Short mmCIF file of C-alpha atoms in Angstrom, two decimals:
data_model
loop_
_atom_site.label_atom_id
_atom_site.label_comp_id
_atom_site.label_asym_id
_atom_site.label_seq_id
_atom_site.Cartn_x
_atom_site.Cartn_y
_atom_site.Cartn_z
CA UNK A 1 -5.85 -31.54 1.27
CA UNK A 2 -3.84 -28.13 1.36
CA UNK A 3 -0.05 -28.75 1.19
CA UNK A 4 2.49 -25.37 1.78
CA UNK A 5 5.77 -26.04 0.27
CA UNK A 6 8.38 -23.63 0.18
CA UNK A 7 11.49 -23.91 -2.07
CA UNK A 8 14.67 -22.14 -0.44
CA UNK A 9 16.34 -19.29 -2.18
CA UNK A 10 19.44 -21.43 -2.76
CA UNK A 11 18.43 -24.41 -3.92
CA UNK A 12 16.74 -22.36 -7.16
CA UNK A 13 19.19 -20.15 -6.96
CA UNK A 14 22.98 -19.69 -7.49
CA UNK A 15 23.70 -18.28 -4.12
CA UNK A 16 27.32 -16.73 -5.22
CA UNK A 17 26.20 -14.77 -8.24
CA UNK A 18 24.31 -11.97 -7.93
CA UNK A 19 20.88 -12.26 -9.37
CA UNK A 20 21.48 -16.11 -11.64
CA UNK A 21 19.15 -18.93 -11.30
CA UNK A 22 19.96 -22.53 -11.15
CA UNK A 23 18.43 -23.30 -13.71
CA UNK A 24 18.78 -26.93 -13.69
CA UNK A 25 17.46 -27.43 -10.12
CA UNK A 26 14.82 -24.77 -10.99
CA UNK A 27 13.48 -27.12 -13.67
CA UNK A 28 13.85 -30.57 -11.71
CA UNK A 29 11.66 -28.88 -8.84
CA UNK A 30 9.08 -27.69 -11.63
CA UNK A 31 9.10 -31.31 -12.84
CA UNK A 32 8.32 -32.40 -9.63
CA UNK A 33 5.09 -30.29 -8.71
CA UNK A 34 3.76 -30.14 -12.04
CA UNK A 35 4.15 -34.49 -11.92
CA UNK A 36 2.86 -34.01 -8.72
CA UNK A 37 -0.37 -32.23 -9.33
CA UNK A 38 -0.80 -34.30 -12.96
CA UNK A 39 -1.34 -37.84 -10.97
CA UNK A 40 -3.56 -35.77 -8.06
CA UNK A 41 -0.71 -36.63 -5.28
CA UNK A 42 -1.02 -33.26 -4.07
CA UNK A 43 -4.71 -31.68 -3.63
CA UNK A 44 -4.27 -27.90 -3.16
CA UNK A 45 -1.16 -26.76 -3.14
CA UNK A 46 0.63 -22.84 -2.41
CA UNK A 47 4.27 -22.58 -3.36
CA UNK A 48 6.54 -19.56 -1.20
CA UNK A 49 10.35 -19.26 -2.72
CA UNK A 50 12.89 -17.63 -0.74
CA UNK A 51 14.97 -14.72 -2.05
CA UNK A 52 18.23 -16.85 -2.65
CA UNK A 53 21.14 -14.68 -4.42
CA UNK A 54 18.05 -12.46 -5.43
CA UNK A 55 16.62 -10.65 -2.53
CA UNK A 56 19.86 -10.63 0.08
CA UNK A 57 22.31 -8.31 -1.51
CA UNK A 58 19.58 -5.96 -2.07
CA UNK A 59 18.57 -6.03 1.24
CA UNK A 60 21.97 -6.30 2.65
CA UNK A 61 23.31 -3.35 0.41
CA UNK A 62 20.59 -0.67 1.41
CA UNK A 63 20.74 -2.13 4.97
CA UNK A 64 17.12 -3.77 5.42
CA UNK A 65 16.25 -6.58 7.40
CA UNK A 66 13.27 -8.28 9.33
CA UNK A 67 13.64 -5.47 11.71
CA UNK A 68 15.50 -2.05 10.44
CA UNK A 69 13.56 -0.94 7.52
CA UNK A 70 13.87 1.95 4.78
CA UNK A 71 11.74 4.56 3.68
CA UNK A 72 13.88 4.48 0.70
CA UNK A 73 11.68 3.90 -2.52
CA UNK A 74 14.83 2.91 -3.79
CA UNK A 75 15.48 0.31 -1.83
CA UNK A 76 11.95 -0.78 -1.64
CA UNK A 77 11.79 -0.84 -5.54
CA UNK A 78 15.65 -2.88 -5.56
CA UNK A 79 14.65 -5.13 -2.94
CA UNK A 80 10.60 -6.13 -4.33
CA UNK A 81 11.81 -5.43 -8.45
CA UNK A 82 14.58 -8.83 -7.74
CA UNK A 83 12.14 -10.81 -6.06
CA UNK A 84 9.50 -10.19 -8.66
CA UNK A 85 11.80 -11.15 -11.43
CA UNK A 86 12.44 -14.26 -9.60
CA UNK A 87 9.02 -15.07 -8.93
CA UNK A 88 8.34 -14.73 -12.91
CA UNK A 89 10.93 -16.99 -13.58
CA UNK A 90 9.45 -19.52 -10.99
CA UNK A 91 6.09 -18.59 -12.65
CA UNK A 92 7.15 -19.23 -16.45
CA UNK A 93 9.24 -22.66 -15.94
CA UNK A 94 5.57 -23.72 -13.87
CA UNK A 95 3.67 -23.27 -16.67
CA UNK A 96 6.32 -24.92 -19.14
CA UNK A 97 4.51 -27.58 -17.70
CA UNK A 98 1.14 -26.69 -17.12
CA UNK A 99 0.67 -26.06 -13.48
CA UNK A 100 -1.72 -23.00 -13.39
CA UNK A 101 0.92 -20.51 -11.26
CA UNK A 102 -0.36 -17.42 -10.32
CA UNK A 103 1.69 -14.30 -8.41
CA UNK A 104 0.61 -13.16 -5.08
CA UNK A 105 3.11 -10.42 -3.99
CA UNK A 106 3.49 -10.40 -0.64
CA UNK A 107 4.45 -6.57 -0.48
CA UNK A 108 0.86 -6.23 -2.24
CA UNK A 109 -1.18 -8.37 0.88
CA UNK A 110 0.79 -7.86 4.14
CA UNK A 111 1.86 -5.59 7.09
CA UNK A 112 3.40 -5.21 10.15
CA UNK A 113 2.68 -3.36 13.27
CA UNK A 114 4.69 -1.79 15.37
CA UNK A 115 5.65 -4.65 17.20
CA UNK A 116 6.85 -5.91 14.41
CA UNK A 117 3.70 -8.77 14.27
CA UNK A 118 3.04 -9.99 10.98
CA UNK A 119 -0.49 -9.61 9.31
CA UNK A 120 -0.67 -11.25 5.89
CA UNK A 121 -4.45 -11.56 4.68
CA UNK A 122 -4.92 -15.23 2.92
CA UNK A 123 -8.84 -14.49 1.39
CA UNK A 124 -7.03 -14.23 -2.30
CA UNK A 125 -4.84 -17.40 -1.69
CA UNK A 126 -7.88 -19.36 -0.63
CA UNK A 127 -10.03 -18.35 -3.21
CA UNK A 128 -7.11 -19.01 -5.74
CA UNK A 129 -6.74 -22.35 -4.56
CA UNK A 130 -10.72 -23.22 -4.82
CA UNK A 131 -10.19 -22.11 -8.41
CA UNK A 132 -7.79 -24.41 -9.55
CA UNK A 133 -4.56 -22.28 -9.05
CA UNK A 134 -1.48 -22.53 -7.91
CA UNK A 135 -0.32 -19.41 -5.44
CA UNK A 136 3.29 -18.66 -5.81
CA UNK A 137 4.00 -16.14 -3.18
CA UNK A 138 8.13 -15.14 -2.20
CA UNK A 139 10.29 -13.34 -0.24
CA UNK A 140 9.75 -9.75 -0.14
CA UNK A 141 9.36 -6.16 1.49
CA UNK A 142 6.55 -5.42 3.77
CA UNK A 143 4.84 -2.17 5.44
CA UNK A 144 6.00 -2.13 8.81
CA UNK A 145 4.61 0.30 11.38
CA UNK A 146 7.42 2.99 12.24
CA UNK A 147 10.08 1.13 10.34
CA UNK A 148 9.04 1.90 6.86
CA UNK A 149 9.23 -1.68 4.80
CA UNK A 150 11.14 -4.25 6.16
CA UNK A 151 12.08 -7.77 4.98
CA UNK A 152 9.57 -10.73 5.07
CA UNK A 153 10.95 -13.91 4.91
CA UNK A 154 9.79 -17.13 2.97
CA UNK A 155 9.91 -18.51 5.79
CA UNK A 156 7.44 -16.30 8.41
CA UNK A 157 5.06 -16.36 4.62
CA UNK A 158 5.05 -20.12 5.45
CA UNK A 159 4.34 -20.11 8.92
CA UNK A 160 2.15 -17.42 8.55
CA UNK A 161 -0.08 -19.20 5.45
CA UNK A 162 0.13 -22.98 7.13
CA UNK A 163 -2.13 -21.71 10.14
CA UNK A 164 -4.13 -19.59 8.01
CA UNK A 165 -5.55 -21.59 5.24
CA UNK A 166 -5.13 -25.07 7.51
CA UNK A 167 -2.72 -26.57 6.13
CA UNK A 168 -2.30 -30.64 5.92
CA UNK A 169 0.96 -30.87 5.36
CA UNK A 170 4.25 -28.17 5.06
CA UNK A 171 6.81 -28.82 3.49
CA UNK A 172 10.57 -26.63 3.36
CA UNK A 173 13.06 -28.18 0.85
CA UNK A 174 17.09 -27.32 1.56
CA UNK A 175 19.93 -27.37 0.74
CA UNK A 176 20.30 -30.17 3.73
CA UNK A 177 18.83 -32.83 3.79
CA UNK A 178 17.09 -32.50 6.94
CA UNK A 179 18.32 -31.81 10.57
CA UNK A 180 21.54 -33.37 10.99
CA UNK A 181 22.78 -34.32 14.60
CA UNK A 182 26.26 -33.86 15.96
CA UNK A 183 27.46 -36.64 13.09
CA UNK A 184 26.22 -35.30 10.35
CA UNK A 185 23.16 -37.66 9.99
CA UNK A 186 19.05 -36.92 9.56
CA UNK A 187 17.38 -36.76 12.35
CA UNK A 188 13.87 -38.25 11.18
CA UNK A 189 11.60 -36.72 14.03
CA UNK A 190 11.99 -33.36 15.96
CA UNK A 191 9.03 -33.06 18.59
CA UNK A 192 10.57 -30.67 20.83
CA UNK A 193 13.30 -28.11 20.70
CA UNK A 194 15.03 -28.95 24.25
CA UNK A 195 15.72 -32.15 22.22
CA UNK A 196 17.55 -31.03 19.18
CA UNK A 197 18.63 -27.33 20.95
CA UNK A 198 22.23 -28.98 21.38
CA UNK A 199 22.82 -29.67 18.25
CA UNK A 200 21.07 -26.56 16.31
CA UNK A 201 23.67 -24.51 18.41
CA UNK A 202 22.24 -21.87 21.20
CA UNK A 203 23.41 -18.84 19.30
CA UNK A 204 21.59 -19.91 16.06
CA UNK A 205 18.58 -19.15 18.30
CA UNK A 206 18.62 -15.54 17.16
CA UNK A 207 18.72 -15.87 13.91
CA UNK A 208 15.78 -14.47 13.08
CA UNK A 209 15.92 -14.54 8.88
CA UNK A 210 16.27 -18.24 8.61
CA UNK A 211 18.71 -20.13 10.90
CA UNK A 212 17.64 -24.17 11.47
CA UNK A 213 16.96 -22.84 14.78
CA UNK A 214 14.43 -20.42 14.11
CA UNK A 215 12.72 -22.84 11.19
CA UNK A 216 12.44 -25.85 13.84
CA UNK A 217 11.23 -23.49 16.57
CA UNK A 218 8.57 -22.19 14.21
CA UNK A 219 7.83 -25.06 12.58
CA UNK A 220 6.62 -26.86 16.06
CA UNK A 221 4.24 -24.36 16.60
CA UNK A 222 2.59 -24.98 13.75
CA UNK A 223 -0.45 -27.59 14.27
CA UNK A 224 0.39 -29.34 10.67
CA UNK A 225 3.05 -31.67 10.67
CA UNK A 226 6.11 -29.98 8.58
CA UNK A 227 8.94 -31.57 7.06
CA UNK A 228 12.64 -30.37 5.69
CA UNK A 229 14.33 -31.99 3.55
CA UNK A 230 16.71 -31.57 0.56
CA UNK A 231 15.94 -31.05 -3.35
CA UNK A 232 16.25 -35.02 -4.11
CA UNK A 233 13.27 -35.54 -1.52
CA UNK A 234 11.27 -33.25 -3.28
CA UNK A 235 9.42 -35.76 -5.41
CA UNK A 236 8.98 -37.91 -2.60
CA UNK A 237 7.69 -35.06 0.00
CA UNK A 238 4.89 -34.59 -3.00
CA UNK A 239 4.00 -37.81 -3.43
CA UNK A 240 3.16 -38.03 0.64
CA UNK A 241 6.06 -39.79 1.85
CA UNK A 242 8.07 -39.07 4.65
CA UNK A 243 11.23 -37.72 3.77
CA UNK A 244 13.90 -35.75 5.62
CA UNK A 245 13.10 -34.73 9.30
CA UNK A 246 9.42 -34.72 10.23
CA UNK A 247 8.70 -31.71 12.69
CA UNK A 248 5.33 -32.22 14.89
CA UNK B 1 -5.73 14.62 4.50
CA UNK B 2 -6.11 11.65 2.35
CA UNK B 3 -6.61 11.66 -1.21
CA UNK B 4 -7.57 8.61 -3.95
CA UNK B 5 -6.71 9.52 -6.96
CA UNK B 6 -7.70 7.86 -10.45
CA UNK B 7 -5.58 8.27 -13.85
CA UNK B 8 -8.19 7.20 -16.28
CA UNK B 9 -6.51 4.20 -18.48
CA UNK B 10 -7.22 6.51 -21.56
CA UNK B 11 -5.60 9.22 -20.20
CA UNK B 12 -1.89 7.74 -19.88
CA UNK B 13 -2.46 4.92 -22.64
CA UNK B 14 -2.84 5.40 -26.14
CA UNK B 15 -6.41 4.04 -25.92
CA UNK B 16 -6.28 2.60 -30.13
CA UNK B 17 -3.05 1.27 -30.35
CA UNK B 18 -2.33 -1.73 -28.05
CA UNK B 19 0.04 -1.98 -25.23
CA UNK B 20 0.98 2.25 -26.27
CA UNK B 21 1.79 4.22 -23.34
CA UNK B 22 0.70 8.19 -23.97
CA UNK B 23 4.22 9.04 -22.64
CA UNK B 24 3.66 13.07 -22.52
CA UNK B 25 0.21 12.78 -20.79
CA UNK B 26 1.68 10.42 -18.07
CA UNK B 27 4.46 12.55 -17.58
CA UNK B 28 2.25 15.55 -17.41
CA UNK B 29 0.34 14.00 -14.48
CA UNK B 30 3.54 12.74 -12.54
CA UNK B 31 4.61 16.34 -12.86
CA UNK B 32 1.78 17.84 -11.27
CA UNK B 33 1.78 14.52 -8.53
CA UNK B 34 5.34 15.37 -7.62
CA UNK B 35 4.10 19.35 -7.39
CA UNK B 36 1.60 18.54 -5.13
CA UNK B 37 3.38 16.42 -2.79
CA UNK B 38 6.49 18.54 -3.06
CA UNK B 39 4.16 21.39 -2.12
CA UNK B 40 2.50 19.89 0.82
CA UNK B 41 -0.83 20.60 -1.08
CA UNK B 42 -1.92 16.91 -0.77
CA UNK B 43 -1.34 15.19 2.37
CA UNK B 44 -1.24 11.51 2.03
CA UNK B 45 -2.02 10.10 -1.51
CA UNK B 46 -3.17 7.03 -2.92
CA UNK B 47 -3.20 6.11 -6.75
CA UNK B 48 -5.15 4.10 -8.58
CA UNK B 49 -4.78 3.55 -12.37
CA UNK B 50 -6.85 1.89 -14.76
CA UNK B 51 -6.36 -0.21 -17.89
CA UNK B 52 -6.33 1.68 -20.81
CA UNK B 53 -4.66 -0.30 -24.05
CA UNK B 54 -2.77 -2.80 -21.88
CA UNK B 55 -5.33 -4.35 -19.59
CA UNK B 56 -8.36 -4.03 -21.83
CA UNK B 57 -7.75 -6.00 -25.38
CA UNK B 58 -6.31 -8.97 -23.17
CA UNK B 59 -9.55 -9.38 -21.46
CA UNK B 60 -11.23 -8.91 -24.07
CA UNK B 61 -9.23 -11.53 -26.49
CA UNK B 62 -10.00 -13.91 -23.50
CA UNK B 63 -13.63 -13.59 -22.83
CA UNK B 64 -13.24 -12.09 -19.58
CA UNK B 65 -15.30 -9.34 -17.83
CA UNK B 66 -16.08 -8.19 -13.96
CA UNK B 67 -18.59 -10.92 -14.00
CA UNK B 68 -16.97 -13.69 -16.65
CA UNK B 69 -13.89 -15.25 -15.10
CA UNK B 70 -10.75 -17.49 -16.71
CA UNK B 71 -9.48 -20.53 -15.02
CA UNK B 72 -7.04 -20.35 -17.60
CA UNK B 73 -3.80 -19.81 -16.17
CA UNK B 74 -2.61 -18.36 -19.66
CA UNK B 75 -5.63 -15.77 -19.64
CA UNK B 76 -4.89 -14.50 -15.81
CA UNK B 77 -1.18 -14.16 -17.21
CA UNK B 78 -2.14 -12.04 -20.00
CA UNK B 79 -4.43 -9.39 -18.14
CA UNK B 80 -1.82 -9.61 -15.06
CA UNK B 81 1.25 -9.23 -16.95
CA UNK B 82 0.33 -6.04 -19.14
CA UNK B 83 -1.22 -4.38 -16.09
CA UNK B 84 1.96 -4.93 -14.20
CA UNK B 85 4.05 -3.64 -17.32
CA UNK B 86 1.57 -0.72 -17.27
CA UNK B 87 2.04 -0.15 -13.21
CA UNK B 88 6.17 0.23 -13.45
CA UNK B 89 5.84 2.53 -16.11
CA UNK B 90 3.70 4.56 -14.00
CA UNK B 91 5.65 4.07 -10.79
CA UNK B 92 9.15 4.83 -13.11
CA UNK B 93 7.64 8.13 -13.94
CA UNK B 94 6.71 8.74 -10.75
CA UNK B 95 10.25 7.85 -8.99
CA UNK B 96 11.67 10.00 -12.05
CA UNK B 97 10.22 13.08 -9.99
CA UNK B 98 10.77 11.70 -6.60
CA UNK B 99 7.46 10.43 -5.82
CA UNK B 100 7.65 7.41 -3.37
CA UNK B 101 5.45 5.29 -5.05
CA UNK B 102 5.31 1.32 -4.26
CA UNK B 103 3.35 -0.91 -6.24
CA UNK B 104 0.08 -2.79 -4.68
CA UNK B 105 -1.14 -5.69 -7.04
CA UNK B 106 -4.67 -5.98 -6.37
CA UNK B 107 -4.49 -9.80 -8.17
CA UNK B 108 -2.19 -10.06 -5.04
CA UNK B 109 -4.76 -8.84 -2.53
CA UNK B 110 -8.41 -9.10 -3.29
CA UNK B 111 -11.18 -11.69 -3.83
CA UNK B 112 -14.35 -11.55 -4.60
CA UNK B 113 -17.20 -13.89 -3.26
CA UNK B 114 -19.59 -15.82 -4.98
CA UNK B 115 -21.94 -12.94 -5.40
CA UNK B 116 -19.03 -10.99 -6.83
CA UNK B 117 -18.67 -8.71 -3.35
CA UNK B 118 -15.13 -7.61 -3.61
CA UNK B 119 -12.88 -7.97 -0.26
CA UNK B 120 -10.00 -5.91 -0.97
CA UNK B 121 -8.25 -5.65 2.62
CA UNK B 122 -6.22 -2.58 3.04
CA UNK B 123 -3.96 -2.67 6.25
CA UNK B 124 -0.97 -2.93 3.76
CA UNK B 125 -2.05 0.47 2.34
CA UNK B 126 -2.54 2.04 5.28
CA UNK B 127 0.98 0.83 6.47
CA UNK B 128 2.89 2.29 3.39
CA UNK B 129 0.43 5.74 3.71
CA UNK B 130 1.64 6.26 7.45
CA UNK B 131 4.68 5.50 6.35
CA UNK B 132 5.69 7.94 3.54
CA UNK B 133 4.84 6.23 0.44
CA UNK B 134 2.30 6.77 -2.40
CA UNK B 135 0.95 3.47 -3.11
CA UNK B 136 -0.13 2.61 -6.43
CA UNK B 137 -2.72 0.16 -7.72
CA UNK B 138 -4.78 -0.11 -11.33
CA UNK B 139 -7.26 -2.35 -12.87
CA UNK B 140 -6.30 -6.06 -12.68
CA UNK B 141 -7.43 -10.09 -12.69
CA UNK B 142 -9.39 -11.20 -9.09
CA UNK B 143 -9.54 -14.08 -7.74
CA UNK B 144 -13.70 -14.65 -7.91
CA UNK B 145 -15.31 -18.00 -5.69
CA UNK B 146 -16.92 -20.01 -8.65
CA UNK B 147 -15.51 -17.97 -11.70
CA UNK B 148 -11.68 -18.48 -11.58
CA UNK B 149 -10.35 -14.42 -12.46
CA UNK B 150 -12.38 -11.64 -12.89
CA UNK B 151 -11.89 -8.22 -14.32
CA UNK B 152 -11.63 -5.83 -11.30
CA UNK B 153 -11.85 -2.58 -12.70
CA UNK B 154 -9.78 0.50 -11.44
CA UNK B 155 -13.16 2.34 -10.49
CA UNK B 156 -14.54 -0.42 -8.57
CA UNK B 157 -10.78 -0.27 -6.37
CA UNK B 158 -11.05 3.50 -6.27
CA UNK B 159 -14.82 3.03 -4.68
CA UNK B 160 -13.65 0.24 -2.25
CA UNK B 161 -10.43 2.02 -1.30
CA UNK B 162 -11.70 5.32 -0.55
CA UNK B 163 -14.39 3.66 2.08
CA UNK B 164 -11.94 1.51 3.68
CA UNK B 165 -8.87 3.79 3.91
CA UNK B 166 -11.55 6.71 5.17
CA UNK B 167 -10.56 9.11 1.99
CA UNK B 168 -11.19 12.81 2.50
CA UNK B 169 -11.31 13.56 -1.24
CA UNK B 170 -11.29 11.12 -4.32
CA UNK B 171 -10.72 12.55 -8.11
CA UNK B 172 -10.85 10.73 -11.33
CA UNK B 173 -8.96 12.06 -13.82
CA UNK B 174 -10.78 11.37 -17.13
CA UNK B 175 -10.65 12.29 -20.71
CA UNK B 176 -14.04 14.40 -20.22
CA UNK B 177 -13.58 17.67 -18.56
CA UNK B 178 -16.43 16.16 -16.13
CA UNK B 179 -20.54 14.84 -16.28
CA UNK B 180 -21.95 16.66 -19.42
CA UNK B 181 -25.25 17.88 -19.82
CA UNK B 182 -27.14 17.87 -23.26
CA UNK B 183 -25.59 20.88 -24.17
CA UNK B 184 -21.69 18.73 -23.52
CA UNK B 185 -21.48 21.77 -20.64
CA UNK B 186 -20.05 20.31 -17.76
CA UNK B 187 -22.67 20.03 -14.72
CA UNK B 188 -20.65 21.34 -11.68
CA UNK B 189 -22.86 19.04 -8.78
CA UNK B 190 -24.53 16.15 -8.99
CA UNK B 191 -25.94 15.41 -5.49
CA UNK B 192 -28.23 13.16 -7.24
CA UNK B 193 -28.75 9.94 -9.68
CA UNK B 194 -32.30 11.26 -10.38
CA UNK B 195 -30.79 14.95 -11.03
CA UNK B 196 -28.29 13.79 -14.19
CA UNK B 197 -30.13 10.37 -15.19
CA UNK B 198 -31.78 11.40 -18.24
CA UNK B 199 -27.97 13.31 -19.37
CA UNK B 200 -26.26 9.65 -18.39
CA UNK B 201 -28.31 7.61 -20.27
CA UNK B 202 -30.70 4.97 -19.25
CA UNK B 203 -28.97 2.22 -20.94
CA UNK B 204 -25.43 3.58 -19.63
CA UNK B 205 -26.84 2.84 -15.92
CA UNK B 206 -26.24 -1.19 -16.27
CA UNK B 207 -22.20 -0.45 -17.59
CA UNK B 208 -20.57 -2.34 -14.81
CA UNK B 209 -16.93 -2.00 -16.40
CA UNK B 210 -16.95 2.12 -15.79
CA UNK B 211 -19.46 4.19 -17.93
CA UNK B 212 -20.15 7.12 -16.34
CA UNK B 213 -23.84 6.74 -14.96
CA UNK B 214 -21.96 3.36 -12.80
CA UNK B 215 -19.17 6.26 -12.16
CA UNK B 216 -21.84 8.79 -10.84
CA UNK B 217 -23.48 5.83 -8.87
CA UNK B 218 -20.99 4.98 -7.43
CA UNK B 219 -19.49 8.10 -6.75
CA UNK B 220 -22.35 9.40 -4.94
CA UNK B 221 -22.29 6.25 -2.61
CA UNK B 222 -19.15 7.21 -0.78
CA UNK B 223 -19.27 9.61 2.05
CA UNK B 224 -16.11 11.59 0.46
CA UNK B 225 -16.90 14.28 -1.50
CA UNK B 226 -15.42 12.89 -5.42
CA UNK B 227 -14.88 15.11 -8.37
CA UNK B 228 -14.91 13.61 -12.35
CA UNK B 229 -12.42 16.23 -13.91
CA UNK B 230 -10.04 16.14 -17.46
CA UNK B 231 -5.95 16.25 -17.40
CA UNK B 232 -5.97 19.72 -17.36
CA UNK B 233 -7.35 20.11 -14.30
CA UNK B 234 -5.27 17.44 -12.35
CA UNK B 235 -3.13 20.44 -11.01
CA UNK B 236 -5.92 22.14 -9.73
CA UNK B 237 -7.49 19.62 -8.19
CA UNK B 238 -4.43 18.35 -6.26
CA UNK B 239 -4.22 22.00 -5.22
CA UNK B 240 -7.39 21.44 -3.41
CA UNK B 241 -9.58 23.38 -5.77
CA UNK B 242 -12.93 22.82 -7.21
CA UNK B 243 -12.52 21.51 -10.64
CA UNK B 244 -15.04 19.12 -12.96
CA UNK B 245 -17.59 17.96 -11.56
CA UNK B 246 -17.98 17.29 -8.26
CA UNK B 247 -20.20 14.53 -6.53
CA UNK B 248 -21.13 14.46 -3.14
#
């Protein structure tokens, strides 16, 4: 069994403060995978970590996005040198506790063309995970065709990774605790988006970086069945439970 | 015009002393990079470095080799981590003077099968060629089916690369002025194993890690014409002159 599970940017990170971990919720989500892959709940499993208070500023002070890029090395180097400091930090709390974490940069692996479609190659991830590894890929720059690097989301790496190494389950914990309807509350299944396009809110549609629009909408077009939830589900989401809202 | 260049590990390491950068020699090759690229003199430019004192004693404290992997998360962290230290000092040098370079982490990017064929895929280079940058990628930890993490030596990328990104010229910059004959004169062709075999060294022929004879083997596979020349002649050879030896 091959489980994707991304952890947002700002639930391991202090979303405020430039560049500062949260520490705390850092380490209870490393105590949950690495209890997670001790008692064999999970089979293989690839981490992806958003950018949090990381990645953004970078990208928001040299003016990158998923769509206008730079040819700036500078802002290339800003943007990619955060989110590799981040990913070590990810990296070293893992293996505080012995889960075998290994780096795969997405700036490294992937591309764009100049549509803007996303190629990210997944041989090294698979062959990583037959090994015994742990793949802890992240937010970061990629080569785009006439734009120069743009931003890749965690969140197109997860899409992108669930269809290509098959993935059983996917799993994106939040800072929410799910989709919440008009009152506030979980909705525990989202099959289509006609159903839950009311409350998600039409102009959240565009949101192209990482609205709950544009997660659900991708998320159904994935053939796993993915779930989002919130950091006190994590534990739960690992052990196979169904937690949050289940998107399939 | 596309051009794969090698900096030997020795040549920008201090090859004794572990973890040493040779800080004058590295800077003396990023000044005649940023010449050459100022100049127009090389078109685009890919660079590959190798290990030197950084990669080399880790693998070697940890028993691994192009053939012997690590499923030891601790080893792959070792190898990965001073080859990435090694890779921003290059690319700091190299921004120092201007040069666009981006980093491409073959640990990020390649496997290699259970026969030990590497798959390095290289869209992501071409991307960040077309677009303006120089990428740069050295000697690193591969993800091998069956082995865990190989060594994947900066040669073997520098023979891959050059096929799949279609080089017009390669050049490995090397402590030896070139292939020396019996005399230590430096042959100026080799179009031949046969030709230079008895120079090379019988026993030197089954050195998969980068003796010269696998060099020259190599070497002569590709279809782009590859010269083996010392530091001093990095200038020249970016110029587009004949310098070292040259293999074709």
């Amino acid at each position: 069994m091959t489980t994707v599970l991304k952890l947002g940017g700002s639930v391991i990170t202090e979303k405020d403060r430039a560049e500062t971990l949260d520490g705390p919720a850092l380490d209870a989500a490393a105590d949950a995978i690495a209890a997670a892959l001790a008692s064999d709940a999970v089979g293989r499993l690839v981490i992806v970590h958003g950018g949090g208070s990381f990645g953004h500023h970078h990208a928001d002070a040299h003016g990158v996005s998923t769509t206008d890029g730079t040819t700036d090395h500078v802002a290339v180097t800003d943007v990619h040198g955060a989110m590799t400091t981040l990913n070590r930090f990810v990296r070293s709390r893992l293996h505080d506790r012995d889960v075998p974490a290994v780096p795969v940069h997405p700036l490294s692996a992937a591309s764009r063309d100049a549509d803007g479609n996303l190629s990210l190659p997944t041989a090294q991830v698979e062959t990583l995970l037959d090994e015994g590894f742990v793949p802890v890929l992240h937010g970061d720059g990629v080569a785009h065709a006439g734009e120069g690097v743009t931003v890749l989301s965690g969140d197109e790496i997860v899409t992108s990774l669930a269809a290509s190494v098959d993935a059983d389950r996917v799993g994106l914990c939040s800072t929410v605790p799910g989709v919440l309807d008009a009152d506030d509350d979980v909705i525990p299944t989202v099959e289509s988006f006609d159903a839950v396009a009311d409350v998600l809110g039409a102009s959240d549609t565009t949101d192209v970086s990482g609205g709950m629009a544009a997660k659900v909408q991708e998320l159904l077009a994935l053939t796993a069945p993915a779930s989002i939830f919130g950091p006190e589900a994590l534990d739960g989401f690992l052990d196979g439970e169904r937690v949050g809202t289940l998107i399939e």
